[in-house]
mmCIF file of C-alpha atoms in Angstrom:
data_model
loop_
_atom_site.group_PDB
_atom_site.id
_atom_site.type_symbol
_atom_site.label_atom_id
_atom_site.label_comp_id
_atom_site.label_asym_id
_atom_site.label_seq_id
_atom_site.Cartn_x
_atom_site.Cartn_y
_atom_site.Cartn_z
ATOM 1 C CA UNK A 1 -138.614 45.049 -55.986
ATOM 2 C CA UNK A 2 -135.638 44.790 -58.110
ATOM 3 C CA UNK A 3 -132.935 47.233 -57.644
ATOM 4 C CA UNK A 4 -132.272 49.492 -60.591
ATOM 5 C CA UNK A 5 -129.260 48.548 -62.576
ATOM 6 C CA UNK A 6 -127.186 51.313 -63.631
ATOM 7 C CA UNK A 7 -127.364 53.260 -66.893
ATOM 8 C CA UNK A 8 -125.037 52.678 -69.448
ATOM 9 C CA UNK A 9 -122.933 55.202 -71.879
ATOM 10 C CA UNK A 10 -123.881 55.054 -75.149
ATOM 11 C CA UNK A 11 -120.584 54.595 -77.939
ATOM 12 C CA UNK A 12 -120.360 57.390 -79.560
ATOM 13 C CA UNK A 13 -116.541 57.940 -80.014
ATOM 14 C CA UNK A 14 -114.036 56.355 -82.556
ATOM 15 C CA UNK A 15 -112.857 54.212 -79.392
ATOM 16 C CA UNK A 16 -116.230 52.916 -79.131
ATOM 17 C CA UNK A 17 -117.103 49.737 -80.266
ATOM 18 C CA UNK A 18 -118.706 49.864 -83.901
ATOM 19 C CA UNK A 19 -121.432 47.547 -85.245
ATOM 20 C CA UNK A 20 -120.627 44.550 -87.653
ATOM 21 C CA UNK A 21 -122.952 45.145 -90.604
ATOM 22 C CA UNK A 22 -122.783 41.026 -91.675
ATOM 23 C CA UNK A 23 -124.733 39.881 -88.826
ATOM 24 C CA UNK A 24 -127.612 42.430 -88.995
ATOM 25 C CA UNK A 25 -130.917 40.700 -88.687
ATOM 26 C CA UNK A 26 -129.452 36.846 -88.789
ATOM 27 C CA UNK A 27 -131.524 36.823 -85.108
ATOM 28 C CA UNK A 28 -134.349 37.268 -86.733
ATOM 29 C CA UNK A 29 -134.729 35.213 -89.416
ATOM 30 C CA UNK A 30 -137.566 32.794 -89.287
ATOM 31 C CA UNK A 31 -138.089 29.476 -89.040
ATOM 32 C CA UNK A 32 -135.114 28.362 -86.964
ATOM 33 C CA UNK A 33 -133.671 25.874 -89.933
ATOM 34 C CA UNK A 34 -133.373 29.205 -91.891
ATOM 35 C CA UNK A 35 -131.724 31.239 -89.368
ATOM 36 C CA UNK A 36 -129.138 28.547 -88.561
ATOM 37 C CA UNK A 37 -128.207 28.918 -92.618
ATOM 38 C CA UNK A 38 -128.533 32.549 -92.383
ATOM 39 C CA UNK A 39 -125.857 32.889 -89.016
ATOM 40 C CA UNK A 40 -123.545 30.124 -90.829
ATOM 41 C CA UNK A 41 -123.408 32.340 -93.858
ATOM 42 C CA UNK A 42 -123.087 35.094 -92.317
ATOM 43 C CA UNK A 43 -120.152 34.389 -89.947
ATOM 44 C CA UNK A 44 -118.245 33.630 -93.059
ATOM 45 C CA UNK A 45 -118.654 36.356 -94.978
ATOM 46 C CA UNK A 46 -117.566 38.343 -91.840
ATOM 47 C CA UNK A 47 -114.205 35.966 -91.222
ATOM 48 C CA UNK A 48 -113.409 36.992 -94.933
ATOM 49 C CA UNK A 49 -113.309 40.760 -93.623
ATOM 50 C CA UNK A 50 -112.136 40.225 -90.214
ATOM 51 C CA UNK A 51 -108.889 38.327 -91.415
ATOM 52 C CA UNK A 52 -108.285 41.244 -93.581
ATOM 53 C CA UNK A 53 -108.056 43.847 -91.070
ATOM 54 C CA UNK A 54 -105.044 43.115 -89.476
ATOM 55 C CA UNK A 55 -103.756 41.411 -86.406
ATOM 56 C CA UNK A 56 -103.591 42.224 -82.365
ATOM 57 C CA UNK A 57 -100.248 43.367 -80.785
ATOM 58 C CA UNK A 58 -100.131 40.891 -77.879
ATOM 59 C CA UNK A 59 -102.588 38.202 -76.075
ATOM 60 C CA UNK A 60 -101.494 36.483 -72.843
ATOM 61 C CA UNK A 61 -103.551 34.119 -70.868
ATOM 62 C CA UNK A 62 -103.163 33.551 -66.978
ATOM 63 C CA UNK A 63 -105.089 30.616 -64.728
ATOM 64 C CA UNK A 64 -107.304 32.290 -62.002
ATOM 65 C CA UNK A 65 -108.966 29.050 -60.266
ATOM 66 C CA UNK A 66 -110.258 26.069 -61.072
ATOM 67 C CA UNK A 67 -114.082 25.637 -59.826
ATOM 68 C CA UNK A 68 -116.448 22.674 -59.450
ATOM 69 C CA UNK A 69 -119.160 21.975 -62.194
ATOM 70 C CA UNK A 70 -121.954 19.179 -62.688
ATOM 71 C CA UNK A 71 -121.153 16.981 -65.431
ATOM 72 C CA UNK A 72 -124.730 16.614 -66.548
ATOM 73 C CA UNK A 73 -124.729 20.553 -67.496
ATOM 74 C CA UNK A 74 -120.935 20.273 -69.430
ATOM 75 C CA UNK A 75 -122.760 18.272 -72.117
ATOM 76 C CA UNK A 76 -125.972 18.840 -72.179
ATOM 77 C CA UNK A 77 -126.574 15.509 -70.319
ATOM 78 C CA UNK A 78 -124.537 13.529 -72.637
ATOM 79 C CA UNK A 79 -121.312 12.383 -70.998
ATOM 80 C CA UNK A 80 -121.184 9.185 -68.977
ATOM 81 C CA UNK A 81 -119.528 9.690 -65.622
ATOM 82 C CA UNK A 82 -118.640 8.643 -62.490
ATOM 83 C CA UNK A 83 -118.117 11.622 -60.735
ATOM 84 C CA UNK A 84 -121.105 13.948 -60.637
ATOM 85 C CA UNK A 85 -118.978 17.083 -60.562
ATOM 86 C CA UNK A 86 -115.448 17.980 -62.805
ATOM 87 C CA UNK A 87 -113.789 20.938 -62.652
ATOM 88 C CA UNK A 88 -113.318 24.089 -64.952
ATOM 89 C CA UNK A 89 -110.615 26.350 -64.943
ATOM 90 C CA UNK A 90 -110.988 29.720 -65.385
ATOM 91 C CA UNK A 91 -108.479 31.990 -67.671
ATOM 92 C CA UNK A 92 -108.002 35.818 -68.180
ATOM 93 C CA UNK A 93 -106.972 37.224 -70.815
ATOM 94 C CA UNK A 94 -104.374 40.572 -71.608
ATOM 95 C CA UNK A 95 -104.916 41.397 -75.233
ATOM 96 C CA UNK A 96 -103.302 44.220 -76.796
ATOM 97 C CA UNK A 97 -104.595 45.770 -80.130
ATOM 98 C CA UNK A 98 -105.175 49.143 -81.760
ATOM 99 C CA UNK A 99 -108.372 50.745 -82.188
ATOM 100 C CA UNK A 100 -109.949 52.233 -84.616
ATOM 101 C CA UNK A 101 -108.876 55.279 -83.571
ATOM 102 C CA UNK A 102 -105.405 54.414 -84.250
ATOM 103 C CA UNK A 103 -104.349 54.379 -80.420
ATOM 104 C CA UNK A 104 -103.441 51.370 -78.498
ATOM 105 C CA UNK A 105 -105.908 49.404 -76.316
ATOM 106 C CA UNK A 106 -105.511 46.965 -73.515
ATOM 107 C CA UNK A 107 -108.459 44.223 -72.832
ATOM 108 C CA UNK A 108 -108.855 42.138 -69.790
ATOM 109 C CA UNK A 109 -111.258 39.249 -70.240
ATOM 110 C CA UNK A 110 -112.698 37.149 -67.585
ATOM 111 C CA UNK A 111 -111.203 39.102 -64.827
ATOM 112 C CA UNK A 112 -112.985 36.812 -62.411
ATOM 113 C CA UNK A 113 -112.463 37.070 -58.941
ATOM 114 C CA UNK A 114 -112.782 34.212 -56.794
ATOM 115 C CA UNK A 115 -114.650 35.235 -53.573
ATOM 116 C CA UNK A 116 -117.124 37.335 -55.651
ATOM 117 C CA UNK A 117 -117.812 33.715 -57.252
ATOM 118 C CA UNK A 118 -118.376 31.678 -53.970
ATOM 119 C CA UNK A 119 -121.501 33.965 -53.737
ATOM 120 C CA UNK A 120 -123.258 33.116 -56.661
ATOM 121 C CA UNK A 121 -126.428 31.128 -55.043
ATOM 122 C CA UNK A 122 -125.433 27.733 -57.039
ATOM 123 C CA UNK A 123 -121.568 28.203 -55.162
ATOM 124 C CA UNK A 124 -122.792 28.913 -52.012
ATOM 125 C CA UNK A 125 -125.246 26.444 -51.950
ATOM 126 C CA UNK A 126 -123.132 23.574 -53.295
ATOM 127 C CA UNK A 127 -120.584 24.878 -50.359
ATOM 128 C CA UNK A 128 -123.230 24.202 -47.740
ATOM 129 C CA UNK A 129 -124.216 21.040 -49.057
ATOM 130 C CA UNK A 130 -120.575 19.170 -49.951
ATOM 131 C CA UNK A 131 -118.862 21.403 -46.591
ATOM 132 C CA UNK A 132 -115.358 23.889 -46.939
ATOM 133 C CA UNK A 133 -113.448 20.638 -47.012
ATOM 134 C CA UNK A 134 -114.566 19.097 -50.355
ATOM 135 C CA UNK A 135 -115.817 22.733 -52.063
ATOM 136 C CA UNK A 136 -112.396 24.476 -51.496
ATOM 137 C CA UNK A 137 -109.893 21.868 -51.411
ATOM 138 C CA UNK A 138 -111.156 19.110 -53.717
ATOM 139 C CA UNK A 139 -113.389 20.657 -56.055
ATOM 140 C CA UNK A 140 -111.700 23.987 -56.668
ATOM 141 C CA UNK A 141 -108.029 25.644 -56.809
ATOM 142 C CA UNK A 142 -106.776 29.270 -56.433
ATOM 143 C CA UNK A 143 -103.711 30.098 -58.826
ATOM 144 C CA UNK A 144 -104.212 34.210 -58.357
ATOM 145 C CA UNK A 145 -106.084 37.181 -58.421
ATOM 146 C CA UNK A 146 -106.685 39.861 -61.429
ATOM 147 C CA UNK A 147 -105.338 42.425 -59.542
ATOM 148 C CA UNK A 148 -102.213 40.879 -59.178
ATOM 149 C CA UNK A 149 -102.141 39.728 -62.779
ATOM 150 C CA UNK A 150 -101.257 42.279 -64.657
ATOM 151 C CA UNK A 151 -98.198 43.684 -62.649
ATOM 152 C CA UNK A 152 -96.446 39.955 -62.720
ATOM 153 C CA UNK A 153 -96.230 40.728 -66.644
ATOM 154 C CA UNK A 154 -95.177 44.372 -66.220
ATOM 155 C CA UNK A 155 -98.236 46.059 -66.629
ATOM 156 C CA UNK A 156 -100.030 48.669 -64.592
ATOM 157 C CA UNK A 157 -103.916 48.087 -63.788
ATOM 158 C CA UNK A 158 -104.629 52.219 -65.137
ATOM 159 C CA UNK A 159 -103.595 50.838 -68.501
ATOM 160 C CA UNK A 160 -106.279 49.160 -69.152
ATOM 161 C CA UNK A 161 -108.716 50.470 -71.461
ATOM 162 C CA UNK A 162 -111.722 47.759 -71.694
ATOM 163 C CA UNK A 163 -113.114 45.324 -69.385
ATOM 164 C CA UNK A 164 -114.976 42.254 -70.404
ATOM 165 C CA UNK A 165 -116.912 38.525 -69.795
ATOM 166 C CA UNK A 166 -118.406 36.539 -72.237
ATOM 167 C CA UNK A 167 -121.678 36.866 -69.280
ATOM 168 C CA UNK A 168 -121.407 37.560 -66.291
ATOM 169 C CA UNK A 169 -123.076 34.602 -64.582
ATOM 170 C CA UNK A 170 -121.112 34.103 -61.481
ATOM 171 C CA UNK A 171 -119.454 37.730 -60.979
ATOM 172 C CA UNK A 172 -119.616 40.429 -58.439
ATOM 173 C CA UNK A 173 -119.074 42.963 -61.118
ATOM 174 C CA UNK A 174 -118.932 45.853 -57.651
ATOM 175 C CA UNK A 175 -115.411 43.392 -57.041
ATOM 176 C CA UNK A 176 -113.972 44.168 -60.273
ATOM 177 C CA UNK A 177 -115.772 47.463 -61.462
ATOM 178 C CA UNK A 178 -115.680 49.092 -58.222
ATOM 179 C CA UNK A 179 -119.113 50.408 -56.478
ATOM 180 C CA UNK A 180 -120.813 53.190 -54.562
ATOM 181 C CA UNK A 181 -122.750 50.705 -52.087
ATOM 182 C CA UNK A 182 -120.565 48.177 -49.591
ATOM 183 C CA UNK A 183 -121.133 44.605 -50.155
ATOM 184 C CA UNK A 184 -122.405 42.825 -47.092
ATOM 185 C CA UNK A 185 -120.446 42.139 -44.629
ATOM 186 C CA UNK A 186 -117.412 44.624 -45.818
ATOM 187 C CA UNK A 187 -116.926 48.290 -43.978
ATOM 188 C CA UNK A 188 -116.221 50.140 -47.153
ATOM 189 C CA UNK A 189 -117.386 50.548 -51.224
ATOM 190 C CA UNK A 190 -114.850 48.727 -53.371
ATOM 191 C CA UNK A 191 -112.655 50.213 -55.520
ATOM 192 C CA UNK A 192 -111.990 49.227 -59.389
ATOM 193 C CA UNK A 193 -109.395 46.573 -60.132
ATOM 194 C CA UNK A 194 -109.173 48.765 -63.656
ATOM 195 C CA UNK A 195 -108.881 52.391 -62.707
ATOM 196 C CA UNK A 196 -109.328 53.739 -66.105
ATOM 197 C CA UNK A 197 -111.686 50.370 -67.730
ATOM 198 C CA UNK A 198 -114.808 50.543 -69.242
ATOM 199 C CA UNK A 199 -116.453 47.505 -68.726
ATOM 200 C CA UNK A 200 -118.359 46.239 -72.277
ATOM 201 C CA UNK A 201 -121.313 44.305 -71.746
ATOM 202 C CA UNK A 202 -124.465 43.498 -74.099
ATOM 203 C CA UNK A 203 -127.298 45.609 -73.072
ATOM 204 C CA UNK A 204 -129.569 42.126 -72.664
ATOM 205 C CA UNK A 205 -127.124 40.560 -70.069
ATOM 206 C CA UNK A 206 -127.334 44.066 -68.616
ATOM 207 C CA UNK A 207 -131.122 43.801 -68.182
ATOM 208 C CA UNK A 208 -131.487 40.450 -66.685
ATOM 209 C CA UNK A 209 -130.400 42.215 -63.973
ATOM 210 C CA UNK A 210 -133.233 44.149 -63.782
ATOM 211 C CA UNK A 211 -135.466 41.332 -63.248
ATOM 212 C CA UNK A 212 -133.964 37.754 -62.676
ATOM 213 C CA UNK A 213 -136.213 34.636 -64.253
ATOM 214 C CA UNK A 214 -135.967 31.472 -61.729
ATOM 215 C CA UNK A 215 -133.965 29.601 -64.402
ATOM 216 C CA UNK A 216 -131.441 32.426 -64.381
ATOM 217 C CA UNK A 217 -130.874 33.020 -60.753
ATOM 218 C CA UNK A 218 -128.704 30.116 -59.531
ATOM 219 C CA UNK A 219 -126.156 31.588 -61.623
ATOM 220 C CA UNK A 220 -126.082 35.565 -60.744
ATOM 221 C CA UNK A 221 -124.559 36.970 -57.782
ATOM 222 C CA UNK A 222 -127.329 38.842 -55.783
ATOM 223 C CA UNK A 223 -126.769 42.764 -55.975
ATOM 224 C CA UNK A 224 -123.722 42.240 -58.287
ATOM 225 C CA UNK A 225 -124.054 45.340 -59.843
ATOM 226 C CA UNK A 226 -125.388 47.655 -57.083
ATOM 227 C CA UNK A 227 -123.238 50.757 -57.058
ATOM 228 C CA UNK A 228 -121.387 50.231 -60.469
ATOM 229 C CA UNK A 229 -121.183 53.616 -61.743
ATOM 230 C CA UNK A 230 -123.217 54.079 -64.783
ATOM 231 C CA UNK A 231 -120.049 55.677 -66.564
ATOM 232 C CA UNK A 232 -118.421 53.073 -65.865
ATOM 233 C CA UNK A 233 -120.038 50.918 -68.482
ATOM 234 C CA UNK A 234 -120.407 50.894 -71.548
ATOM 235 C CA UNK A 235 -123.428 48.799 -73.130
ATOM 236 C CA UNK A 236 -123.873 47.450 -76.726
ATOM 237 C CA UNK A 237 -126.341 45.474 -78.907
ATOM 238 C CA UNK A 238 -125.647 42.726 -81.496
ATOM 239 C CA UNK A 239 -121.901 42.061 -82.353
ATOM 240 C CA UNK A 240 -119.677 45.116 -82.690
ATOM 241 C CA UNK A 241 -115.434 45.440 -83.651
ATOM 242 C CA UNK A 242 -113.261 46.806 -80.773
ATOM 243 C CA UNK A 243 -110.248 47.300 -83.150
ATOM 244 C CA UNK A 244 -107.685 45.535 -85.351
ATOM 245 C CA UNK A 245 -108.126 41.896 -84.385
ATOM 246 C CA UNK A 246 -110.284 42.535 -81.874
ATOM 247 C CA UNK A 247 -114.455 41.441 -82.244
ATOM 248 C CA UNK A 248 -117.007 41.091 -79.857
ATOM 249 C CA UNK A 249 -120.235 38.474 -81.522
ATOM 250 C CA UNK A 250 -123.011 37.773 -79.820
ATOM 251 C CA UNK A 251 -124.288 34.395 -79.121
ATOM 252 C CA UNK A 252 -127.413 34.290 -77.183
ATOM 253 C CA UNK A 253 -128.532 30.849 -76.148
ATOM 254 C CA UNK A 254 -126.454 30.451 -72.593
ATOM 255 C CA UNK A 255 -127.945 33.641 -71.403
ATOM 256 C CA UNK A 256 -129.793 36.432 -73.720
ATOM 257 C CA UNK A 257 -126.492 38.338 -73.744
ATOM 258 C CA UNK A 258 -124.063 35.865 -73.773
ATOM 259 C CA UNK A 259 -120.965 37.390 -76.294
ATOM 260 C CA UNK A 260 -117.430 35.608 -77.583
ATOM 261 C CA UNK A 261 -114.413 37.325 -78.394
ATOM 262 C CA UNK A 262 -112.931 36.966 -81.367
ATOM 263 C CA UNK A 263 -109.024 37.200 -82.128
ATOM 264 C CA UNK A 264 -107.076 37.655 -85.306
ATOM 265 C CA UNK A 265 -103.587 35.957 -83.961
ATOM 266 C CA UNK A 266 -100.316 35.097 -86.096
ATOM 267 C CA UNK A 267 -101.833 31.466 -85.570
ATOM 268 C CA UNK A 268 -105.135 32.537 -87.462
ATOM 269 C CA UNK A 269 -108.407 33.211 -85.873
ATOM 270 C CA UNK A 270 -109.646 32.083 -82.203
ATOM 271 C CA UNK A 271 -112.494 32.548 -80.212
ATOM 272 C CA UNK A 272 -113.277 32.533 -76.460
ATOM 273 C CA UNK A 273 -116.870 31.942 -74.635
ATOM 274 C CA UNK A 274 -118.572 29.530 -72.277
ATOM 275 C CA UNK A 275 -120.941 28.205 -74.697
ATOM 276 C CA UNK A 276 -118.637 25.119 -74.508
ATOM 277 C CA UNK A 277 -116.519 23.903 -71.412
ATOM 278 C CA UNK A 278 -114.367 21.922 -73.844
ATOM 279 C CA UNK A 279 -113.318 21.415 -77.294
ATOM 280 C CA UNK A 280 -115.456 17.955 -77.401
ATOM 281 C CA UNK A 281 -118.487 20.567 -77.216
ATOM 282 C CA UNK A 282 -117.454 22.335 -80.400
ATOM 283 C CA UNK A 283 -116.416 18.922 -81.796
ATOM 284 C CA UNK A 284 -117.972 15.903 -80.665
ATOM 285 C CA UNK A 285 -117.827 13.883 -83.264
ATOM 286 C CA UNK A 286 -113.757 13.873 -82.332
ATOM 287 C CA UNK A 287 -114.680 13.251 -78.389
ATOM 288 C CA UNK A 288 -113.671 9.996 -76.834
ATOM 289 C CA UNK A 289 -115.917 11.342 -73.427
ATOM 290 C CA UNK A 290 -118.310 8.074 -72.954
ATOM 291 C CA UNK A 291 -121.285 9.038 -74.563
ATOM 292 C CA UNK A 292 -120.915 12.785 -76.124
ATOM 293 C CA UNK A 293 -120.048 11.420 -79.444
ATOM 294 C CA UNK A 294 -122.731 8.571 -79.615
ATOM 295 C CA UNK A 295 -125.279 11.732 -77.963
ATOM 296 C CA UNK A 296 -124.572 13.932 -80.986
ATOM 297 C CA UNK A 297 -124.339 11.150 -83.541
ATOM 298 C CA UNK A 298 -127.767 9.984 -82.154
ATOM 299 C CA UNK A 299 -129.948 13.610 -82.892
ATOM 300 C CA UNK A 300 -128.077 14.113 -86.045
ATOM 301 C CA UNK A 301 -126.105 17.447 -84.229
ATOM 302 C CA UNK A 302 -122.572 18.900 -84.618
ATOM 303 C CA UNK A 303 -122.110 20.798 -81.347
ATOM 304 C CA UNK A 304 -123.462 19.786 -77.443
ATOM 305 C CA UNK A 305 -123.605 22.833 -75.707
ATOM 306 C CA UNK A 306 -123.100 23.888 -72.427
ATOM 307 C CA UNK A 307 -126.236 23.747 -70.341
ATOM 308 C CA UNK A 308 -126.494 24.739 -67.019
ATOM 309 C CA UNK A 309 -129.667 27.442 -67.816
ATOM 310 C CA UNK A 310 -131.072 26.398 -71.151
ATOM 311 C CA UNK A 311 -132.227 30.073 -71.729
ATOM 312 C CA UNK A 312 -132.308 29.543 -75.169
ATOM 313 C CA UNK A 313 -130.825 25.874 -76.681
ATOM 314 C CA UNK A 314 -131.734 26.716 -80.111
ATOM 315 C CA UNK A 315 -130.365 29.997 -80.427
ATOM 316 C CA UNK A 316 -127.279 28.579 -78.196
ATOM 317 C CA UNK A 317 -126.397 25.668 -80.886
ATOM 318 C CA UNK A 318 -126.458 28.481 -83.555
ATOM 319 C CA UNK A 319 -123.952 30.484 -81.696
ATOM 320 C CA UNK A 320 -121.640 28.111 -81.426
ATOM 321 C CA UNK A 321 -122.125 26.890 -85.152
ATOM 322 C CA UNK A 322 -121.308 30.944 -85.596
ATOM 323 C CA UNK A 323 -117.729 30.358 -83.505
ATOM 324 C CA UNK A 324 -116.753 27.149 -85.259
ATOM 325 C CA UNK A 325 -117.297 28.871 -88.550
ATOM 326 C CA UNK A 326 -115.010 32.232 -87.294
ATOM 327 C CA UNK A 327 -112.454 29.829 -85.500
ATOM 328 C CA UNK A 328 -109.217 28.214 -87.489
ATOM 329 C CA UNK A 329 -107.470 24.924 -87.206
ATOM 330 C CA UNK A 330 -105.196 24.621 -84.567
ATOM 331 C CA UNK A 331 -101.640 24.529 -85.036
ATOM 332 C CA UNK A 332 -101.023 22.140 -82.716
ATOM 333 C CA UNK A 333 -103.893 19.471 -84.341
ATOM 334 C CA UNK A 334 -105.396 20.939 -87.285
ATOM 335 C CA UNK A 335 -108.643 18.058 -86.173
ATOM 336 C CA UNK A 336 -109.491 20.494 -83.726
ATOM 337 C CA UNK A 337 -110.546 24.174 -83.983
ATOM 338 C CA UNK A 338 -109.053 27.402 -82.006
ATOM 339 C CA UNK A 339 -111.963 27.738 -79.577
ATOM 340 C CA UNK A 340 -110.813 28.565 -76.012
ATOM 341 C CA UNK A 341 -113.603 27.860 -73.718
ATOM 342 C CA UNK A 342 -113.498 30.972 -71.472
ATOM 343 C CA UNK A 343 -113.798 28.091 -68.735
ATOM 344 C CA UNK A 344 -111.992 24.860 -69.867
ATOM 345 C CA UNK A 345 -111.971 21.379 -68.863
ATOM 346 C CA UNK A 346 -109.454 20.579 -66.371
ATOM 347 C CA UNK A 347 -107.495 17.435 -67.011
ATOM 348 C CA UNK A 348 -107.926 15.746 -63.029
ATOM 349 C CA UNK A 349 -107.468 12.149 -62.656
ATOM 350 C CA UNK A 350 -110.523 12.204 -60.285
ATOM 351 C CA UNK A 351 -113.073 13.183 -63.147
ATOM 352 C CA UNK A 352 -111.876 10.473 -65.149
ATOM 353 C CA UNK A 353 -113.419 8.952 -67.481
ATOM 354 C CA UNK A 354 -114.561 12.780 -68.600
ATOM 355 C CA UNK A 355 -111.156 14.269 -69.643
ATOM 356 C CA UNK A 356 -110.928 16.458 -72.642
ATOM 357 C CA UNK A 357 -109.909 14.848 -76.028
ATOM 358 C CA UNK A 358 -107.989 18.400 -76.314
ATOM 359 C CA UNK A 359 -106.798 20.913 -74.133
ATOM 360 C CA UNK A 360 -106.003 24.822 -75.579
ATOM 361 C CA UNK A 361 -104.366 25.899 -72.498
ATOM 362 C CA UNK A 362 -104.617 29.221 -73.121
ATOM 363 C CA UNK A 363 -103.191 31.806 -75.240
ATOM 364 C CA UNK A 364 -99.388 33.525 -75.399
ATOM 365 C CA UNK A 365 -98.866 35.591 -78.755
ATOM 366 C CA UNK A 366 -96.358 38.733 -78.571
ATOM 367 C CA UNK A 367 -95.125 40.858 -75.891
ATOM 368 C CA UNK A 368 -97.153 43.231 -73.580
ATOM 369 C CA UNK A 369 -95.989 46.596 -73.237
ATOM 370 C CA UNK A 370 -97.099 49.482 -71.450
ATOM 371 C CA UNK A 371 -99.255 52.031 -72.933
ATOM 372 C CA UNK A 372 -95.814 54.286 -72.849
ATOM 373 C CA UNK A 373 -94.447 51.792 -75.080
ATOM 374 C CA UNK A 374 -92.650 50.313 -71.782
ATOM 375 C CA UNK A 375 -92.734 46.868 -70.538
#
């Protein structure tokens, strides 16, 4: 039997996440042609408000490792390759905004740690298979831990108010949340990384949880969320506002509660998720990856998603038609859009020919300060 997940706090506060009234019922429209239209309208009439609302303080990005990932699931099947396997690079994110309660908030996204990773059944399987050598070495890179993140830019790990993945595929959330049962093989409960952190996650992603499908569980660490105290999260349905700047959408397709953050920057508007690995997914018809442009020309579609589940392709090709329509031109190349993949294609000779036609790098707007107003 399944092990009960822990209950969630309800928002009820003016800190609490609030729901965005634009995108109410777009999941339901029916046939699929119609709800495609329905989310593409709907994500601009929200980007007319959202850009109206005001701007976050700060956002900083920082590189926690660089993991192994088939090819085939990158792009749907699309890209031509040599190399079975190219690497993704993982990126958290310190963003700084005020809420709606006028008070000052700190986020941490994709607070991903490492070892928690290596125990997702796909990770520890591949290790097995391809031996330490090749899986820790060749495939993957360490650059740091969260917890020593936040103090290299001056900031304290109590700060933080909010905690949050775009899913949590691949995370030992008792690593990062803290937990009331050991993990195997340790002597002693973990404590939180984020003392004071709520941890926001979509009440479906909560539930698979509760009872893992076989095309789900390659991806979810086993007993991830055993012990997480139930106060310590705080669960919401369809897309909700954390503050100035700050948004939350969810895109269901990659998993049922797969959500992208959404920033309001001095650059314009980006947004962060998995649902791509690159900016060729967003973009194909700009990709010079063998085959993803051709692919997408082919079937007559604008994105290729990211498929290593499939839980939902439709719905997932909506979502990401819902971030290109949020997301601005870059600065750098105003071809390509301000999507950070929350995971982004590394740029390694070995994966050659399947090298992003454009690479983000992450994000660095304004200065971080403590919630004391020091830095």
């Amino acid at each position: 039997m399944p092990k009960p997940v822990p209950s969630a706090k309800k928002p009820q506060d003016a800190a609490a996440p609030r729901p965005i009234p634009e995108f109410e019922g777009v999941h339901d429209v029916w046939p699929r042609g119609d709800r495609l239209h329905a989310v593409r309208r709907a994500a601009a009439a929200y980007r007319e408000r959202f850009v109206q609302q005001g701007r976050i303080h700060a956002v900083r990005s920082f590189d926690i490792a660089a993991a192994p990932y088939p090819t085939r699931f990158g792009f749907h099947g699309a890209a031509l390759a040599v190399n079975p396997f190219v690497s993704i690079v993982n990126r958290m994110l310190a963003v700084q905004f005020h809420g709606f309660d006028g008070e000052p908030k700190t986020l941490v996204w994709e607070p991903t740690v490492a070892a928690g990773t290596a125990q997702a059944p796909f990770y520890a399987q591949l290790k097995r298979l391809a031996g330490d050598f090749l899986a820790d070495h060749v495939f993957a890179r360490y650059y740091q831990d969260p917890d020593t993140v936040l103090p290299s830019c001056g900031l304290r790990a109590e700060d933080v108010d909010f905690v949050s993945f775009d899913h949590l595929h691949v995370q030992d959330v008792r690593m990062i949340m803290g937990s009331t049962s050991t993990i195997s093989g340790e002597r002693v409960p973990r404590e939180s990384l984020f003392p004071r952190a709520q941890l926001l996650v979509h009440r479906k992603e909560l539930g698979t949880f509760e009872s893992m499908h076989p095309m789900q569980w390659a991806w979810y660490v086993d007993g991830g969320m055993d012990g997480v105290p139930g106060e310590r999260i705080t669960a919401f349905d369809g897309d909700v506002e954390l503050g100035v700047g700050v948004s939350l959408l969810w895109t269901p397709g990659h998993t049922d509660g797969n959500h992208s953050l959404v920033l309001n920057t001095p650059d314009g508007v980006w947004v962060s998720s998995e649902n791509g690995i690159s900016a060729d997914n967003w973009q194909p018809e700009l990709s010079r990856i063998p085959g993803v442009r051709r692919h997408a020309a082919f079937y007559g579609r604008e994105v290729v998603p990211n498929a290593n589940t499939l839980e939902d392709s439709l719905d997932q090709y909506d979502s990401m038609v819902k971030e290109k329509t949020l997301a601005d031109p870059s600065r750098r190349d105003p071809r390509w859009l301000q999507i950070l993949p929350s995971s982004e294609l590394a740029r390694f000779k070995r994966q050659w020919p399947v090298l992003p036609g454009f690479t983000h790098g992450g994000l660095n707007y304004g200065e971080l300060t403590l919630a004391d107003g020091g830095r």
